[in-house]
Amino acid sequence: MHYVKAIRMGINNQHSGNHNEISQLYVNEHWLDKGCLYDYLKSNPNSIAVNISPYPRLIPKMSKNGEKFVASEPDAIMDDNLMNLPKK
């Protein structure tokens, strides 16, 4: 299992609380674009999780505008767990 340990928001969205505004995610000591992770997860589902208990898995999502992004599986927490990771 691979884990997301931090996120980077888009340049104009540094303080956004919206998970589809994440531009890059820190996985295995590398910053990866959300579109690349989307494609990877389509081929390798359930292979990446958020490094916060209860360690929800990442899922690929598509905005209504056709933009690829990722989110964490829903759990008892109302907010997406990705948004609770450190922002770099």
PDB file of C-alpha atoms in Angstrom:
ATOM      1  CA  MET A   1       0.000   0.000   0.000  1.00  0.00           C
ATOM      2  CA  HIS A   2       1.214   3.513  -0.849  1.00  0.00           C
ATOM      3  CA  TYR A   3       0.265   6.544   1.273  1.00  0.00           C
ATOM      4  CA  VAL A   4      -0.411  10.206   0.544  1.00  0.00           C
ATOM      5  CA  LYS A   5       1.419  12.273   3.174  1.00  0.00           C
ATOM      6  CA  ALA A   6       0.860  15.873   2.007  1.00  0.00           C
ATOM      7  CA  ILE A   7      -0.947  17.931  -0.615  1.00  0.00           C
ATOM      8  CA  ARG A   8      -0.339  21.032  -2.713  1.00  0.00           C
ATOM      9  CA  MET A   9      -3.196  23.263  -3.697  1.00  0.00           C
ATOM     10  CA  GLY A  10      -3.453  25.072  -7.032  1.00  0.00           C
ATOM     11  CA  ILE A  11      -1.690  28.441  -7.237  1.00  0.00           C
ATOM     12  CA  ASN A  12      -4.921  30.446  -7.092  1.00  0.00           C
ATOM     13  CA  ASN A  13      -6.522  28.115  -4.543  1.00  0.00           C
ATOM     14  CA  GLN A  14      -4.025  28.002  -1.672  1.00  0.00           C
ATOM     15  CA  HIS A  15      -6.743  28.281   0.993  1.00  0.00           C
ATOM     16  CA  SER A  16      -9.451  26.283  -0.731  1.00  0.00           C
ATOM     17  CA  GLY A  17     -11.188  23.543   1.209  1.00  0.00           C
ATOM     18  CA  ASN A  18     -12.278  21.781  -1.966  1.00  0.00           C
ATOM     19  CA  HIS A  19     -10.531  18.471  -2.725  1.00  0.00           C
ATOM     20  CA  ASN A  20     -10.738  18.966  -6.493  1.00  0.00           C
ATOM     21  CA  GLU A  21      -8.526  22.084  -6.093  1.00  0.00           C
ATOM     22  CA  ILE A  22      -5.583  19.910  -5.025  1.00  0.00           C
ATOM     23  CA  SER A  23      -2.899  20.087  -7.721  1.00  0.00           C
ATOM     24  CA  GLN A  24      -0.336  17.569  -6.432  1.00  0.00           C
ATOM     25  CA  LEU A  25      -0.093  14.836  -3.817  1.00  0.00           C
ATOM     26  CA  TYR A  26       3.027  13.590  -2.030  1.00  0.00           C
ATOM     27  CA  VAL A  27       3.226   9.802  -2.451  1.00  0.00           C
ATOM     28  CA  ASN A  28       6.336   7.649  -1.895  1.00  0.00           C
ATOM     29  CA  GLU A  29       8.615  10.676  -1.518  1.00  0.00           C
ATOM     30  CA  HIS A  30       7.472  12.183  -4.860  1.00  0.00           C
ATOM     31  CA  TRP A  31       5.050  14.945  -5.808  1.00  0.00           C
ATOM     32  CA  LEU A  32       2.547  13.610  -8.349  1.00  0.00           C
ATOM     33  CA  ASP A  33      -0.093  15.498 -10.325  1.00  0.00           C
ATOM     34  CA  LYS A  34      -3.692  14.655  -9.529  1.00  0.00           C
ATOM     35  CA  GLY A  35      -4.361  13.651 -13.158  1.00  0.00           C
ATOM     36  CA  CYS A  36      -1.508  11.113 -13.079  1.00  0.00           C
ATOM     37  CA  LEU A  37      -2.858   9.651  -9.845  1.00  0.00           C
ATOM     38  CA  TYR A  38      -6.344   9.486 -11.357  1.00  0.00           C
ATOM     39  CA  ASP A  39      -4.986   7.438 -14.279  1.00  0.00           C
ATOM     40  CA  TYR A  40      -2.905   5.233 -11.969  1.00  0.00           C
ATOM     41  CA  LEU A  41      -5.899   4.508  -9.714  1.00  0.00           C
ATOM     42  CA  LYS A  42      -8.058   3.556 -12.683  1.00  0.00           C
ATOM     43  CA  SER A  43      -5.536   0.791 -13.452  1.00  0.00           C
ATOM     44  CA  ASN A  44      -4.573   0.052  -9.824  1.00  0.00           C
ATOM     45  CA  PRO A  45      -7.628   0.559  -7.604  1.00  0.00           C
ATOM     46  CA  ASN A  46      -7.243   0.439  -3.819  1.00  0.00           C
ATOM     47  CA  SER A  47      -3.458   0.848  -4.017  1.00  0.00           C
ATOM     48  CA  ILE A  48      -3.077   4.314  -2.412  1.00  0.00           C
ATOM     49  CA  ALA A  49      -4.468   5.525   0.929  1.00  0.00           C
ATOM     50  CA  VAL A  50      -4.425   8.736   2.977  1.00  0.00           C
ATOM     51  CA  ASN A  51      -1.842   8.615   5.773  1.00  0.00           C
ATOM     52  CA  ILE A  52      -4.428   9.505   8.452  1.00  0.00           C
ATOM     53  CA  SER A  53      -6.460   6.993  10.444  1.00  0.00           C
ATOM     54  CA  PRO A  54      -8.679   5.233   9.388  1.00  0.00           C
ATOM     55  CA  TYR A  55      -6.441   5.291   6.252  1.00  0.00           C
ATOM     56  CA  PRO A  56      -9.153   5.687   3.605  1.00  0.00           C
ATOM     57  CA  ARG A  57      -8.196   4.721   0.088  1.00  0.00           C
ATOM     58  CA  LEU A  58      -7.975   7.227  -2.744  1.00  0.00           C
ATOM     59  CA  ILE A  59     -10.590   7.013  -5.455  1.00  0.00           C
ATOM     60  CA  PRO A  60     -10.467   8.583  -8.929  1.00  0.00           C
ATOM     61  CA  LYS A  61     -13.152  11.179  -9.662  1.00  0.00           C
ATOM     62  CA  MET A  62     -14.120  13.355 -12.609  1.00  0.00           C
ATOM     63  CA  SER A  63     -15.596  16.854 -12.294  1.00  0.00           C
ATOM     64  CA  LYS A  64     -18.615  17.829 -14.348  1.00  0.00           C
ATOM     65  CA  ASN A  65     -16.160  19.862 -16.473  1.00  0.00           C
ATOM     66  CA  GLY A  66     -14.156  16.715 -17.272  1.00  0.00           C
ATOM     67  CA  GLU A  67     -11.254  17.473 -14.900  1.00  0.00           C
ATOM     68  CA  LYS A  68      -9.548  14.445 -13.350  1.00  0.00           C
ATOM     69  CA  PHE A  69      -8.930  14.505  -9.590  1.00  0.00           C
ATOM     70  CA  VAL A  70      -8.800  12.186  -6.592  1.00  0.00           C
ATOM     71  CA  ALA A  71     -10.621  12.077  -3.266  1.00  0.00           C
ATOM     72  CA  SER A  72     -10.613   9.733  -0.301  1.00  0.00           C
ATOM     73  CA  GLU A  73     -13.292   7.155   0.313  1.00  0.00           C
ATOM     74  CA  PRO A  74     -16.122   8.480   2.458  1.00  0.00           C
ATOM     75  CA  ASP A  75     -16.061   7.585   6.145  1.00  0.00           C
ATOM     76  CA  ALA A  76     -17.535   8.917   9.377  1.00  0.00           C
ATOM     77  CA  ILE A  77     -15.630  12.213   8.922  1.00  0.00           C
ATOM     78  CA  MET A  78     -17.631  14.754   6.964  1.00  0.00           C
ATOM     79  CA  ASP A  79     -14.607  16.384   5.282  1.00  0.00           C
ATOM     80  CA  ASP A  80     -12.422  14.621   2.757  1.00  0.00           C
ATOM     81  CA  ASN A  81      -9.469  13.197   4.704  1.00  0.00           C
ATOM     82  CA  LEU A  82      -7.076  14.583   2.085  1.00  0.00           C
ATOM     83  CA  MET A  83      -7.871  18.077   3.319  1.00  0.00           C
ATOM     84  CA  ASN A  84      -6.545  17.160   6.783  1.00  0.00           C
ATOM     85  CA  LEU A  85      -3.064  16.385   5.437  1.00  0.00           C
ATOM     86  CA  PRO A  86      -0.296  18.988   5.659  1.00  0.00           C
ATOM     87  CA  LYS A  87      -0.397  21.551   2.863  1.00  0.00           C
ATOM     88  CA  LYS A  88       3.010  22.262   1.385  1.00  0.00           C
TER      89      LYS A  88
END
